[in-house]
Amino acid sequence: MSGALQTIQSVAGNDGQQSALISNLFEIFLGVTGFFYLVVIVFLVWAIVRRRRNEASREPLLGRTLVVWVGIVALTLSGLSIATWLTDRSLAQAADRPGLQITLTSHQWWWEVRYDSGQASQVIHTANELHLPLGVPAEISLRSSDVIHSLWIPNLSGKEDLIPGRTNSMTITPLHAGIYRGQCAEYCGMQHANMALDVTVESPADFERWRAAQLAPPPPPPTAPLARAGYDYVTAGPCASCHNIAGTPASGQVAPDLSHVASRRSIAAGTLAMSHANLVGWVSDPQGVKPGNAMPNVPLDGLQLAAITAYLETLR
Amino acid sequence: MTALMSPRDHLRDGPELTGEALDRRLARTWRRQPGLIGWLSTTDHKEIGRRYLVTAFVFLILAGILGLAIRLQLARPESGLISADRYNQIFTMHGTTMMFLFAVPVMEAMAVYLIPLMLGTRNTAFARLNAFSYYVYLAGGTMIWVAFILNVGPDAGWFSYVPLSGPEYSPGKRVDIWAQMVTFTEVAALAAAVVMTTTILKQRAPGMSMGRMPVFAWAILVVSLMIIFSMPSVALTSAMLMSDRLVGTQFFNSYEHGDPLLWQHLFWFFGHPEVYIIFLPATGFVSEIVQTFSGRRIIGYPAIVLALVATGLLAFGLWVHHMFATGLPRQGYAFYTAASMAVSLPAGIQIFCWIATIWDGRPRFAVPMLWVVGFIVTFVIGGMTGVMLASVPIDLQLHDTYFVVAHFHYVLIGGAVFPLLGAITYWFPKITGRLMSEGLGKLAFWLGFIGFQVAFMPMHFLGILGMPRRVYTYQPGLGWDGLNLVATIGAFAFASALVIFILNVLVSLRRGGAAGSNPWNASGLEWATSSPPPPYGHAHIPVVDGPTPLWTHEERLPVAYGLRVEQREILLTTVVDAVPDVREPSSEPSLWPLVSALATTALFVCSIFTPWALVIGAVPVTAALIGWFWPKNNDVKPEPVID
């Protein structure tokens, strides 16, 4: 497919083994159905141009042609069904030996991410981002805490729903390093449009570096006066009742984990790019940026706002 | 000239009573009573059909305006034109109105108007039920639109997935109003389906065996049976949703061993057949138009009829293709892939037969035929994408994206609205006695056809570029901006075409050329009546001896004599061969359908607020039905044909 379709959120990206398999199948379908479309159009144009005048009706010939047409269409559909089945089997085989276990829980309107491990000290908690090592099949368990959502990272794989009371699963085997974007695909309420996920596919070495940074012991409270004021507000004020920041008194469990928030590419599930100005905008007016989301507007004066953002920016 | 019924003690039509004298007598018996009461109590299928049609078009205009609002919002990234909350109501109302209040009812409307004329009978079966159906539909549509204007419009999408639509995540009354609107349209559609099934099976003109029925009648028969088999499923599930929301049952709550997927199964077991309930009547229009304008009988009539029946059956075996991403067992998916693809076989048969008929005929490309050509060119693209979406892996990528939005607008607008506009142009002279303007008709066609492609073709690419459906905003830089702008421009072009079409209707109502009874030289019985048809339809019941009666008998149709003229009487014939069977009284006009519909409306609306409405509201409904079915002092009883 053409280069114009190669974006960070495109079915034509072919950046995962799964999406590449599906693209191949799609191209077969496009070719075959496109051919049949041409046949229909040619027949239609011929019928219009022909405008039979006085020659005799050729109904018996058309009857025989109909039988042939039905046979060809039936055979083609069978072939497409078999191609579908073969691709489906390849997709199932690609899910055989996962090298990474991730549990993804959807909330209105953000993604809770947990990298699972047998050892509790090796478990990573983060939100609205996925880091995946190149070439390693990652099995993602999909759960929902509220309504039905759907995880879709088109460059890497097809979508799968997250349904309350069920655990679904999706396996992704990234083929190309790069930055991709996923988005909720099942309408899930007011902010369905702002429920995205940043995906980074990197070399195993880079992935290990990221993992190590996430697992590193939490830093001590900042010493710079402004950031320290922010620390005091965030860990003792209203923020702490919902958010968790490792190594601090902030241990809320209902909102995105902020332990490494400044290392992420975006704010509020892909709503804003990560930047100082956007962080200020988000903290001061979350309901204006993303109306209806669970984070309330907390009255803050200019100094408090500056302090909070200064502290959050230390959480790398 | 078959005298099936001998005139004896009652006045009947026959060689002695014919021509103007008969027309006068019949008109007196079948006419509407004067005044408002007469207007509200009519049971004439033509009046009910016209009202159904006009109402459905009002809903088309309303939902179309919402469609334009959606396109305006999405014309550029991060548009602040419409708030998230309002937008979600708007797209929900757009889908709900188009599916439940326009597409299905407009097909019922055409059937209610045309079928009795096509079959050569005086009125539908259960004429009062027909009137009841219309009033209930009108009430349901009015209720949801009033709610929307009052900012309590539903906002959970036209298929209202639980638990989003459940009590916890949709507090307030928005979803209840949606669910009750579904109840209204179910009742209306079931009533219309029963009326149509009975009319088609029992009221065909003598000699119109099943093999001689117009293709449109076949389509309506199949669709009516589909409604009867599919509506109970959505009735059940919307009742379960209401009960979860109103009295605290837990059908869909996974934490209490309910299941959110139960909703999806039950909804799509109705929802997929619904698409064919919309599409099959449209194929009926196409068959009628192609036959008339090609000047020869449709090629492959048995194949087309079998294709209709096959589509109707297959429609019930592929609902799971809406659920490929829900994680159901993969082996089961293979069945639904095959079944979904199999639907393109009957569709392919119909397409072949239409083109073959044009190929072998002497086609005239008047406006209805232009819409048919536009239909084939457009619908087959929707068929292609449908085959793609039937494939599980491809669907996992494209499901719930703008690719799907493109797909279903190609099959619903290209596949159903284009034929509908052609059909309205085609039958307009029959309904009004005047022809629609050919110039405005061609302008509307070309602008509509091109505008449609400009609006919806880019959406395929938006889906491939990862744009999910139902988003009220999107960020720049994802390659969506330009395509969305183009789609918006196309949508406005398409809407302008509809405006021109409607203007054409309004202007032609007053200034259109006189049509005569059969302006297109068509072959069906409906063209044997005058235009517009008198309240009693055909003066004498025609007798049919072939599939194209007006082409076989250019001068004069053979007719049957002996129906009463002083009372409303219709002729029933046998189901398969249409041999005259029984003479049956037909309903007199009555206010009871309206009263019953009002009582039903009160019950439905109040039950949004309290479950006790079901108990208390049952009293007026029962009273109204007692009034409706009160035995009549009527000496007219069903009688065998030969006395």
Short mmCIF file of N, CA and C in Angstrom, two decimals, chain B residues 350-450:
data_model
loop_
_atom_site.label_atom_id
_atom_site.label_comp_id
_atom_site.label_asym_id
_atom_site.label_seq_id
_atom_site.Cartn_x
_atom_site.Cartn_y
_atom_site.Cartn_z
N GLN B 350 -29.00 -11.57 -7.92
CA GLN B 350 -29.93 -10.48 -8.26
C GLN B 350 -29.26 -9.46 -9.18
N ILE B 351 -28.01 -9.10 -8.85
CA ILE B 351 -27.30 -8.12 -9.68
C ILE B 351 -27.22 -8.63 -11.12
N PHE B 352 -26.86 -9.92 -11.25
CA PHE B 352 -26.74 -10.49 -12.59
C PHE B 352 -28.07 -10.38 -13.33
N CYS B 353 -29.16 -10.77 -12.64
CA CYS B 353 -30.46 -10.79 -13.33
C CYS B 353 -30.88 -9.39 -13.78
N TRP B 354 -30.61 -8.37 -12.95
CA TRP B 354 -30.99 -7.01 -13.35
C TRP B 354 -30.19 -6.57 -14.58
N ILE B 355 -28.87 -6.79 -14.52
CA ILE B 355 -28.06 -6.34 -15.67
C ILE B 355 -28.44 -7.14 -16.90
N ALA B 356 -28.70 -8.44 -16.73
CA ALA B 356 -29.09 -9.27 -17.87
C ALA B 356 -30.39 -8.76 -18.48
N THR B 357 -31.32 -8.31 -17.62
CA THR B 357 -32.60 -7.80 -18.13
C THR B 357 -32.36 -6.53 -18.95
N ILE B 358 -31.49 -5.66 -18.44
CA ILE B 358 -31.16 -4.44 -19.20
C ILE B 358 -30.50 -4.83 -20.53
N TRP B 359 -29.57 -5.79 -20.45
CA TRP B 359 -28.80 -6.23 -21.60
C TRP B 359 -29.73 -6.76 -22.69
N ASP B 360 -30.74 -7.52 -22.25
CA ASP B 360 -31.61 -8.19 -23.21
C ASP B 360 -32.84 -7.34 -23.57
N GLY B 361 -33.00 -6.21 -22.88
CA GLY B 361 -34.19 -5.41 -23.13
C GLY B 361 -33.90 -4.21 -23.99
N ARG B 362 -34.86 -3.28 -24.02
CA ARG B 362 -34.67 -2.01 -24.72
C ARG B 362 -34.75 -0.91 -23.67
N PRO B 363 -33.65 -0.73 -22.94
CA PRO B 363 -33.74 0.14 -21.76
C PRO B 363 -33.98 1.60 -22.13
N ARG B 364 -34.82 2.25 -21.30
CA ARG B 364 -35.02 3.70 -21.37
C ARG B 364 -34.44 4.25 -20.08
N PHE B 365 -33.62 5.29 -20.17
CA PHE B 365 -32.97 5.77 -18.96
C PHE B 365 -33.66 7.01 -18.42
N ALA B 366 -34.89 6.82 -18.00
CA ALA B 366 -35.60 7.86 -17.25
C ALA B 366 -35.03 7.88 -15.83
N VAL B 367 -35.45 8.87 -15.03
CA VAL B 367 -34.83 9.07 -13.72
C VAL B 367 -34.84 7.81 -12.82
N PRO B 368 -35.96 7.07 -12.74
CA PRO B 368 -35.91 5.88 -11.87
C PRO B 368 -34.79 4.92 -12.29
N MET B 369 -34.58 4.80 -13.60
CA MET B 369 -33.55 3.88 -14.09
C MET B 369 -32.15 4.41 -13.76
N LEU B 370 -31.99 5.75 -13.75
CA LEU B 370 -30.69 6.32 -13.38
C LEU B 370 -30.35 5.91 -11.94
N TRP B 371 -31.34 6.02 -11.07
CA TRP B 371 -31.09 5.62 -9.67
C TRP B 371 -30.73 4.15 -9.59
N VAL B 372 -31.32 3.33 -10.46
CA VAL B 372 -30.99 1.91 -10.43
C VAL B 372 -29.53 1.69 -10.85
N VAL B 373 -29.10 2.40 -11.88
CA VAL B 373 -27.70 2.26 -12.31
C VAL B 373 -26.77 2.77 -11.20
N GLY B 374 -27.13 3.91 -10.60
CA GLY B 374 -26.34 4.43 -9.49
C GLY B 374 -26.30 3.44 -8.33
N PHE B 375 -27.42 2.78 -8.11
CA PHE B 375 -27.50 1.76 -7.07
C PHE B 375 -26.51 0.63 -7.33
N ILE B 376 -26.50 0.11 -8.56
CA ILE B 376 -25.61 -1.03 -8.84
C ILE B 376 -24.15 -0.62 -8.65
N VAL B 377 -23.79 0.53 -9.21
CA VAL B 377 -22.40 0.99 -9.13
C VAL B 377 -21.98 1.18 -7.67
N THR B 378 -22.89 1.67 -6.85
CA THR B 378 -22.55 1.99 -5.46
C THR B 378 -22.67 0.77 -4.55
N PHE B 379 -23.79 0.09 -4.68
CA PHE B 379 -24.04 -1.04 -3.76
C PHE B 379 -22.98 -2.11 -3.88
N VAL B 380 -22.51 -2.37 -5.10
CA VAL B 380 -21.54 -3.46 -5.26
C VAL B 380 -20.23 -3.13 -4.52
N ILE B 381 -19.90 -1.85 -4.39
CA ILE B 381 -18.73 -1.48 -3.58
C ILE B 381 -18.99 -1.86 -2.12
N GLY B 382 -20.22 -1.57 -1.64
CA GLY B 382 -20.58 -1.98 -0.28
C GLY B 382 -20.54 -3.48 -0.12
N GLY B 383 -20.88 -4.20 -1.19
CA GLY B 383 -20.79 -5.66 -1.15
C GLY B 383 -19.36 -6.13 -1.03
N MET B 384 -18.45 -5.48 -1.80
CA MET B 384 -17.02 -5.83 -1.72
C MET B 384 -16.50 -5.66 -0.29
N THR B 385 -16.79 -4.47 0.30
CA THR B 385 -16.28 -4.24 1.64
C THR B 385 -16.97 -5.16 2.63
N GLY B 386 -18.20 -5.56 2.32
CA GLY B 386 -18.90 -6.51 3.18
C GLY B 386 -18.20 -7.85 3.20
N VAL B 387 -17.74 -8.30 2.03
CA VAL B 387 -17.00 -9.56 1.98
C VAL B 387 -15.71 -9.44 2.80
N MET B 388 -15.06 -8.28 2.71
CA MET B 388 -13.84 -8.08 3.51
C MET B 388 -14.15 -8.17 4.99
N LEU B 389 -15.23 -7.50 5.41
CA LEU B 389 -15.54 -7.45 6.84
C LEU B 389 -16.04 -8.79 7.36
N ALA B 390 -16.47 -9.67 6.45
CA ALA B 390 -16.90 -11.00 6.89
C ALA B 390 -15.70 -11.84 7.34
N SER B 391 -14.52 -11.48 6.87
CA SER B 391 -13.32 -12.24 7.20
C SER B 391 -12.82 -11.81 8.59
N VAL B 392 -12.74 -12.76 9.51
CA VAL B 392 -12.43 -12.40 10.91
C VAL B 392 -11.18 -11.54 11.04
N PRO B 393 -10.03 -11.96 10.49
CA PRO B 393 -8.83 -11.15 10.73
C PRO B 393 -8.97 -9.73 10.18
N ILE B 394 -9.54 -9.59 8.98
CA ILE B 394 -9.70 -8.25 8.41
C ILE B 394 -10.64 -7.43 9.27
N ASP B 395 -11.71 -8.09 9.74
CA ASP B 395 -12.67 -7.37 10.58
C ASP B 395 -12.02 -6.89 11.87
N LEU B 396 -11.09 -7.68 12.41
CA LEU B 396 -10.46 -7.26 13.66
C LEU B 396 -9.71 -5.94 13.47
N GLN B 397 -9.23 -5.69 12.26
CA GLN B 397 -8.62 -4.39 12.01
C GLN B 397 -9.66 -3.31 11.73
N LEU B 398 -10.69 -3.64 10.95
CA LEU B 398 -11.55 -2.57 10.44
C LEU B 398 -12.84 -2.37 11.22
N HIS B 399 -13.18 -3.32 12.08
CA HIS B 399 -14.38 -3.22 12.90
C HIS B 399 -14.38 -1.91 13.69
N ASP B 400 -15.56 -1.28 13.78
CA ASP B 400 -15.71 -0.05 14.57
C ASP B 400 -14.82 1.10 14.11
N THR B 401 -14.44 1.10 12.82
CA THR B 401 -13.70 2.24 12.28
C THR B 401 -14.55 2.92 11.22
N TYR B 402 -14.01 3.99 10.65
CA TYR B 402 -14.72 4.66 9.57
C TYR B 402 -14.83 3.81 8.32
N PHE B 403 -14.01 2.75 8.21
CA PHE B 403 -14.18 1.82 7.10
C PHE B 403 -15.58 1.18 7.18
N VAL B 404 -15.97 0.81 8.39
CA VAL B 404 -17.30 0.22 8.58
C VAL B 404 -18.38 1.27 8.34
N VAL B 405 -18.11 2.51 8.79
CA VAL B 405 -19.07 3.59 8.53
C VAL B 405 -19.27 3.74 7.02
N ALA B 406 -18.17 3.71 6.28
CA ALA B 406 -18.28 3.78 4.81
C ALA B 406 -19.07 2.60 4.29
N HIS B 407 -18.72 1.41 4.76
CA HIS B 407 -19.38 0.18 4.28
C HIS B 407 -20.90 0.27 4.44
N PHE B 408 -21.36 0.60 5.66
CA PHE B 408 -22.82 0.51 5.83
C PHE B 408 -23.54 1.69 5.19
N HIS B 409 -22.85 2.81 4.97
CA HIS B 409 -23.53 3.85 4.19
C HIS B 409 -23.59 3.46 2.71
N TYR B 410 -22.60 2.75 2.23
CA TYR B 410 -22.68 2.27 0.84
C TYR B 410 -23.83 1.28 0.68
N VAL B 411 -24.00 0.37 1.63
CA VAL B 411 -25.09 -0.61 1.45
C VAL B 411 -26.45 -0.02 1.82
N LEU B 412 -26.50 0.93 2.76
CA LEU B 412 -27.81 1.44 3.15
C LEU B 412 -28.24 2.62 2.27
N ILE B 413 -27.35 3.54 1.98
CA ILE B 413 -27.74 4.64 1.08
C ILE B 413 -27.69 4.13 -0.36
N GLY B 414 -26.52 3.58 -0.75
CA GLY B 414 -26.40 3.06 -2.12
C GLY B 414 -27.38 1.94 -2.36
N GLY B 415 -27.54 1.06 -1.37
CA GLY B 415 -28.34 -0.15 -1.56
C GLY B 415 -29.82 0.04 -1.30
N ALA B 416 -30.19 1.03 -0.50
CA ALA B 416 -31.61 1.17 -0.19
C ALA B 416 -32.17 2.56 -0.52
N VAL B 417 -31.42 3.63 -0.22
CA VAL B 417 -31.98 4.97 -0.45
C VAL B 417 -32.00 5.30 -1.95
N PHE B 418 -30.94 4.93 -2.68
CA PHE B 418 -30.96 5.18 -4.13
C PHE B 418 -32.18 4.49 -4.78
N PRO B 419 -32.38 3.18 -4.53
CA PRO B 419 -33.59 2.55 -5.11
C PRO B 419 -34.88 3.20 -4.61
N LEU B 420 -34.87 3.64 -3.35
CA LEU B 420 -36.08 4.29 -2.82
C LEU B 420 -36.40 5.57 -3.58
N LEU B 421 -35.37 6.38 -3.84
CA LEU B 421 -35.60 7.63 -4.57
C LEU B 421 -36.07 7.33 -5.99
N GLY B 422 -35.49 6.27 -6.58
CA GLY B 422 -35.96 5.83 -7.89
C GLY B 422 -37.42 5.39 -7.81
N ALA B 423 -37.74 4.64 -6.75
CA ALA B 423 -39.09 4.09 -6.61
C ALA B 423 -40.10 5.21 -6.40
N ILE B 424 -39.71 6.23 -5.65
CA ILE B 424 -40.65 7.34 -5.43
C ILE B 424 -40.90 8.08 -6.74
N THR B 425 -39.82 8.30 -7.51
CA THR B 425 -39.99 8.93 -8.81
C THR B 425 -40.89 8.07 -9.70
N TYR B 426 -40.72 6.76 -9.58
CA TYR B 426 -41.45 5.81 -10.42
C TYR B 426 -42.94 5.77 -10.07
N TRP B 427 -43.26 5.68 -8.76
CA TRP B 427 -44.66 5.53 -8.36
C TRP B 427 -45.34 6.86 -8.03
N PHE B 428 -44.56 7.96 -8.03
CA PHE B 428 -45.15 9.27 -7.72
C PHE B 428 -46.37 9.56 -8.60
N PRO B 429 -46.30 9.32 -9.92
CA PRO B 429 -47.47 9.59 -10.75
C PRO B 429 -48.68 8.74 -10.35
N LYS B 430 -48.44 7.54 -9.86
CA LYS B 430 -49.57 6.72 -9.42
C LYS B 430 -50.20 7.32 -8.16
N ILE B 431 -49.33 7.77 -7.24
CA ILE B 431 -49.81 8.25 -5.95
C ILE B 431 -50.50 9.61 -6.09
N THR B 432 -49.96 10.47 -6.98
CA THR B 432 -50.45 11.85 -7.05
C THR B 432 -51.17 12.18 -8.35
N GLY B 433 -50.98 11.36 -9.35
CA GLY B 433 -51.57 11.69 -10.65
C GLY B 433 -50.71 12.62 -11.49
N ARG B 434 -49.54 13.00 -10.95
CA ARG B 434 -48.67 13.90 -11.70
C ARG B 434 -47.26 13.33 -11.81
N LEU B 435 -46.58 13.72 -12.89
CA LEU B 435 -45.21 13.26 -13.09
C LEU B 435 -44.24 14.20 -12.39
N MET B 436 -43.13 13.66 -11.90
CA MET B 436 -42.09 14.53 -11.34
C MET B 436 -41.26 15.10 -12.47
N SER B 437 -40.69 16.28 -12.20
CA SER B 437 -39.90 16.94 -13.23
C SER B 437 -38.66 16.11 -13.56
N GLU B 438 -38.49 15.87 -14.86
CA GLU B 438 -37.35 15.06 -15.31
C GLU B 438 -36.04 15.82 -15.11
N GLY B 439 -36.06 17.13 -15.36
CA GLY B 439 -34.82 17.93 -15.23
C GLY B 439 -34.33 17.97 -13.80
N LEU B 440 -35.24 18.33 -12.87
CA LEU B 440 -34.84 18.36 -11.46
C LEU B 440 -34.45 16.96 -11.00
N GLY B 441 -35.14 15.97 -11.51
CA GLY B 441 -34.83 14.58 -11.13
C GLY B 441 -33.42 14.22 -11.53
N LYS B 442 -33.03 14.60 -12.76
CA LYS B 442 -31.67 14.27 -13.22
C LYS B 442 -30.63 15.03 -12.42
N LEU B 443 -30.94 16.31 -12.12
CA LEU B 443 -30.01 17.11 -11.33
C LEU B 443 -29.81 16.47 -9.96
N ALA B 444 -30.93 16.07 -9.32
CA ALA B 444 -30.83 15.46 -7.99
C ALA B 444 -30.03 14.16 -8.08
N PHE B 445 -30.26 13.39 -9.15
CA PHE B 445 -29.52 12.14 -9.27
C PHE B 445 -28.02 12.38 -9.37
N TRP B 446 -27.61 13.24 -10.29
CA TRP B 446 -26.17 13.38 -10.52
C TRP B 446 -25.48 14.01 -9.33
N LEU B 447 -26.13 15.03 -8.74
CA LEU B 447 -25.54 15.66 -7.56
C LEU B 447 -25.49 14.66 -6.40
N GLY B 448 -26.57 13.89 -6.26
CA GLY B 448 -26.63 12.92 -5.17
C GLY B 448 -25.61 11.81 -5.35
N PHE B 449 -25.51 11.31 -6.58
CA PHE B 449 -24.59 10.20 -6.83
C PHE B 449 -23.15 10.64 -6.59
N ILE B 450 -22.77 11.78 -7.15
CA ILE B 450 -21.38 12.23 -7.00
C ILE B 450 -21.13 12.68 -5.56
#
